[in-house]
XYZ file of C-alpha atoms in Angstrom:
301
model
C 18.407 19.083 -42.041
C 16.833 20.023 -38.701
C 15.799 16.398 -38.118
C 19.316 15.228 -38.881
C 20.738 17.682 -36.335
C 18.285 16.473 -33.682
C 19.089 12.823 -34.351
C 22.809 13.564 -34.174
C 22.331 15.401 -30.867
C 20.333 12.479 -29.474
C 23.022 10.038 -30.591
C 25.759 12.120 -28.963
C 23.762 12.374 -25.729
C 23.263 8.605 -25.646
C 26.971 7.984 -26.285
C 27.879 10.355 -23.465
C 25.669 8.450 -21.028
C 27.077 5.091 -22.142
C 30.644 6.302 -21.652
C 29.833 7.113 -18.003
C 27.936 3.975 -16.928
C 28.476 4.314 -13.170
C 27.364 7.949 -12.951
C 24.452 7.301 -15.283
C 23.333 4.234 -13.335
C 23.495 6.065 -9.992
C 21.442 8.967 -11.344
C 18.855 6.690 -12.934
C 18.493 4.549 -9.799
C 18.132 7.630 -7.597
C 15.369 8.957 -9.847
C 13.703 5.543 -10.024
C 13.548 5.215 -6.235
C 12.206 8.764 -5.893
C 9.476 7.967 -8.430
C 8.678 4.484 -7.139
C 7.593 5.744 -3.702
C 4.578 7.878 -4.717
C 3.680 5.475 -7.539
C 3.724 2.582 -5.062
C 1.465 4.548 -2.706
C -0.951 5.238 -5.566
C -1.009 1.516 -6.327
C -1.665 0.775 -2.646
C -4.615 3.190 -2.625
C -6.013 1.607 -5.786
C -5.803 -1.827 -4.180
C -7.450 -0.499 -1.032
C -10.313 0.895 -3.109
C -10.628 -2.454 -4.870
C -10.774 -4.233 -1.518
C -13.322 -1.847 -0.042
C -15.438 -2.122 -3.179
C -15.854 -5.811 -2.359
C -17.406 -5.029 1.032
C -20.845 -4.755 -0.493
C -22.406 -6.904 2.228
C -21.310 -4.274 4.747
C -23.193 -1.492 2.897
C -26.743 -2.794 3.012
C -30.031 -0.959 2.771
C -33.178 -2.651 4.081
C -36.501 -1.473 2.677
C -39.472 -2.832 4.661
C -42.727 -3.103 2.740
C -46.293 -2.378 3.805
C -48.347 -5.445 4.586
C -50.821 -4.476 1.862
C -48.178 -3.737 -0.801
C -49.427 -5.021 -4.151
C -47.472 -7.349 -6.418
C -47.176 -4.560 -9.005
C -45.668 -2.182 -6.430
C -43.179 -4.830 -5.358
C -42.164 -5.541 -8.949
C -41.816 -1.852 -9.847
C -39.752 -1.238 -6.732
C -37.389 -4.091 -7.583
C -36.831 -2.712 -11.080
C -36.149 0.748 -9.614
C -33.675 -0.633 -7.081
C -31.777 -2.668 -9.656
C -31.246 0.468 -11.762
C -29.757 2.439 -8.874
C -26.193 3.747 -9.213
C -23.734 1.587 -7.315
C -26.251 -1.184 -6.603
C -24.448 -4.545 -6.496
C -27.433 -6.786 -5.795
C -31.101 -6.664 -4.823
C -32.626 -9.489 -2.796
C -36.325 -9.859 -2.000
C -37.053 -11.368 1.407
C -40.647 -12.569 1.783
C -42.497 -12.738 5.106
C -41.897 -16.444 5.617
C -38.223 -16.151 4.691
C -37.843 -13.205 7.078
C -39.454 -15.212 9.885
C -37.248 -18.243 9.247
C -34.129 -16.067 9.204
C -35.151 -14.322 12.426
C -35.824 -17.625 14.196
C -32.472 -18.972 13.031
C -30.460 -16.018 14.323
C -32.504 -14.995 17.365
C -33.585 -18.416 18.643
C -37.026 -17.104 19.635
C -39.192 -19.724 17.940
C -41.370 -20.392 20.992
C -42.004 -16.700 21.638
C -43.002 -16.051 18.023
C -45.343 -19.053 17.959
C -47.337 -17.540 20.841
C -48.184 -14.544 18.615
C -50.235 -16.736 16.318
C -49.143 -14.881 13.151
C -46.038 -13.721 11.392
C -45.269 -10.162 12.611
C -42.399 -9.563 10.166
C -42.923 -7.669 6.900
C -41.482 -8.503 3.505
C -38.453 -6.464 2.544
C -35.781 -5.748 -0.031
C -32.103 -5.997 0.934
C -29.935 -3.832 -1.325
C -26.155 -4.269 -1.360
C -24.218 -1.191 -2.464
C -20.687 -0.441 -3.555
C -19.631 1.941 -0.747
C -17.359 3.894 -3.107
C -19.775 4.335 -6.021
C -21.304 7.565 -4.709
C -20.694 10.148 -2.031
C -22.363 9.556 1.367
C -24.764 12.462 0.798
C -25.780 11.045 -2.585
C -26.345 7.635 -1.003
C -28.503 9.174 1.734
C -30.536 11.005 -0.903
C -30.964 7.770 -2.845
C -32.116 5.877 0.253
C -34.591 8.637 1.104
C -35.953 8.487 -2.456
C -36.403 4.738 -2.221
C -38.154 5.134 1.132
C -40.819 7.354 -0.475
C -41.774 4.800 -3.129
C -45.255 3.205 -3.101
C -45.372 0.088 -0.979
C -42.358 1.019 1.197
C -43.095 1.406 4.898
C -39.594 2.342 6.068
C -35.934 2.308 5.031
C -33.092 1.317 7.325
C -29.413 1.965 6.639
C -26.125 2.601 8.391
C -23.992 4.657 6.041
C -21.964 6.593 8.608
C -19.020 4.249 8.166
C -19.145 4.910 4.411
C -18.647 8.630 5.079
C -15.699 7.893 7.366
C -14.229 5.488 4.822
C -14.449 7.957 1.950
C -12.984 10.729 4.114
C -9.978 8.522 4.943
C -9.450 7.665 1.279
C -9.706 11.329 0.270
C -7.127 12.246 2.910
C -4.824 9.477 1.693
C -5.109 10.617 -1.925
C -4.332 14.212 -1.027
C -1.332 13.173 1.060
C -0.008 11.067 -1.830
C -0.433 13.958 -4.272
C 1.485 16.276 -1.942
C 4.248 13.696 -1.544
C 4.338 13.142 -5.305
C 4.719 16.881 -5.884
C 7.579 17.155 -3.408
C 9.364 14.136 -4.857
C 8.854 15.471 -8.387
C 10.683 18.631 -7.348
C 13.372 16.404 -5.852
C 13.653 14.494 -9.136
C 14.082 17.744 -11.067
C 16.817 18.858 -8.666
C 18.622 15.519 -8.924
C 18.582 15.701 -12.710
C 19.630 19.346 -12.660
C 22.587 18.513 -10.454
C 23.645 15.681 -12.756
C 23.438 17.832 -15.884
C 25.344 20.588 -14.117
C 28.211 18.130 -13.624
C 28.111 17.223 -17.316
C 28.199 20.913 -18.202
C 31.197 21.449 -15.941
C 33.041 18.623 -17.674
C 32.366 20.154 -21.097
C 32.713 23.815 -20.161
C 35.630 24.443 -22.522
C 33.816 22.765 -25.389
C 30.720 24.890 -24.756
C 32.752 28.101 -24.587
C 34.478 27.318 -27.886
C 31.167 26.452 -29.533
C 29.644 29.741 -28.407
C 32.640 31.668 -29.751
C 32.303 30.148 -33.236
C 28.629 31.073 -33.404
C 26.750 28.052 -32.023
C 23.224 28.949 -30.974
C 21.767 28.371 -27.518
C 19.478 25.671 -28.911
C 22.408 23.811 -30.497
C 24.402 23.811 -27.244
C 21.420 22.990 -25.089
C 19.975 20.140 -27.167
C 22.369 17.273 -26.194
C 21.904 17.977 -22.486
C 18.132 18.005 -22.852
C 18.293 14.613 -24.525
C 20.457 13.314 -21.681
C 17.844 14.359 -19.145
C 15.065 12.933 -21.306
C 16.775 9.554 -21.724
C 17.716 9.219 -18.064
C 14.229 10.210 -16.952
C 12.587 7.683 -19.277
C 14.858 4.847 -18.104
C 14.226 5.845 -14.477
C 10.469 5.640 -15.122
C 10.859 2.133 -16.549
C 12.881 1.030 -13.524
C 10.316 2.575 -11.162
C 7.595 0.641 -13.004
C 9.662 -2.516 -12.573
C 10.187 -1.818 -8.851
C 6.430 -1.502 -8.308
C 5.756 -4.673 -10.324
C 8.329 -6.657 -8.314
C 6.919 -5.339 -5.035
C 3.393 -6.381 -6.027
C 4.646 -9.841 -7.046
C 6.515 -10.325 -3.765
C 3.480 -9.280 -1.695
C 0.943 -11.227 -3.758
C 1.391 -14.555 -1.941
C 1.117 -13.225 1.648
C -1.864 -11.048 0.718
C -3.717 -13.988 -0.829
C -2.998 -16.127 2.242
C -4.308 -13.378 4.521
C -7.441 -12.983 2.399
C -8.090 -16.732 2.525
C -8.040 -16.608 6.324
C -11.013 -14.249 6.103
C -12.756 -16.413 3.528
C -12.139 -14.013 0.653
C -10.122 -13.794 -2.526
C -8.043 -10.762 -3.315
C -5.547 -10.169 -6.098
C -3.150 -7.244 -5.855
C -3.111 -4.877 -8.788
C 0.023 -3.202 -10.084
C 0.265 -0.648 -12.863
C -1.448 -1.473 -16.125
C 0.217 -0.674 -19.442
C -1.465 2.715 -19.744
C -0.452 3.794 -16.246
C 3.082 2.503 -16.815
C 3.451 4.506 -20.017
C 2.188 7.610 -18.237
C 4.820 7.030 -15.541
C 7.606 6.719 -18.129
C 6.411 9.832 -19.978
C 6.125 11.854 -16.749
C 9.567 10.695 -15.647
C 11.074 11.670 -19.011
C 9.422 15.085 -18.700
C 10.886 15.589 -15.227
C 14.333 14.692 -16.538
C 13.908 17.132 -19.405
C 12.777 19.916 -17.052
C 15.731 19.370 -14.718
C 18.132 19.485 -17.656
C 16.539 22.591 -19.111
C 16.790 24.468 -15.831
C 20.440 23.541 -15.343
C 21.485 24.299 -18.946
C 19.451 27.497 -19.025
C 21.257 28.939 -16.022
C 24.664 28.105 -17.511
C 23.805 29.520 -20.933
C 22.480 32.712 -19.371
C 25.904 33.138 -17.791
C 27.781 32.148 -20.988
C 25.848 34.412 -23.367
C 25.579 37.369 -20.985
């Protein structure tokens, strides 16, 4: 019996929304735009993290080996480096390869030939994902590698990683604050809309209360209205973000090609989209509950 009452209330709420298509559409679009802004910013931050994660060649650690490092020490060190958290690649550069690379970039072949021997040591070049660990953890890891047998010195420049992660953290916090403010705005928009519906049905509500209708019975259709409108607004917000990503995909790929890279924009996956719809439906429900609760407090007082 209770399930039948709930289904009937949901059906009545849906019919009410369908009978007022213009008002319903305006409310849903307003909520969708409010939701699409923070969700779009979250998607932008995710794409930025994806892009920065590809800059592994910019987060390099060079470990220079002792001249008398044994083959076993070199092999053990390579295994240790490859197991490191956030390590994208490990490349061994022998003495001859280091000399050839130095001559190619520095153009000092004649000067080096006067030395009579190769002054450059063998080394390991480790490429890291700059977002895999915190800067302090990366510094600790580099220091640990530098103390391994066979390692003469470790060279790294991770200051830009700290700045990068600080910027991303600031961006995430700003987006969360904006999302919170817009969520409050969404609740107020839905509350205002439901308040108008209540005003239109004030006589009906008063009569129902006089004949013994409970608060839950009166409140239920309005809660379903908020729930339905919030869910539809979440779907439209998801669609807005998907369309925006599709429109920007071509220009972003062209820009990436100019820098000799490939980059594909990411939108919301199915899990994130469902979370958006559920959160939007919850906001609609909360706005409706607040508006109906205030009216019922006045009616039943």
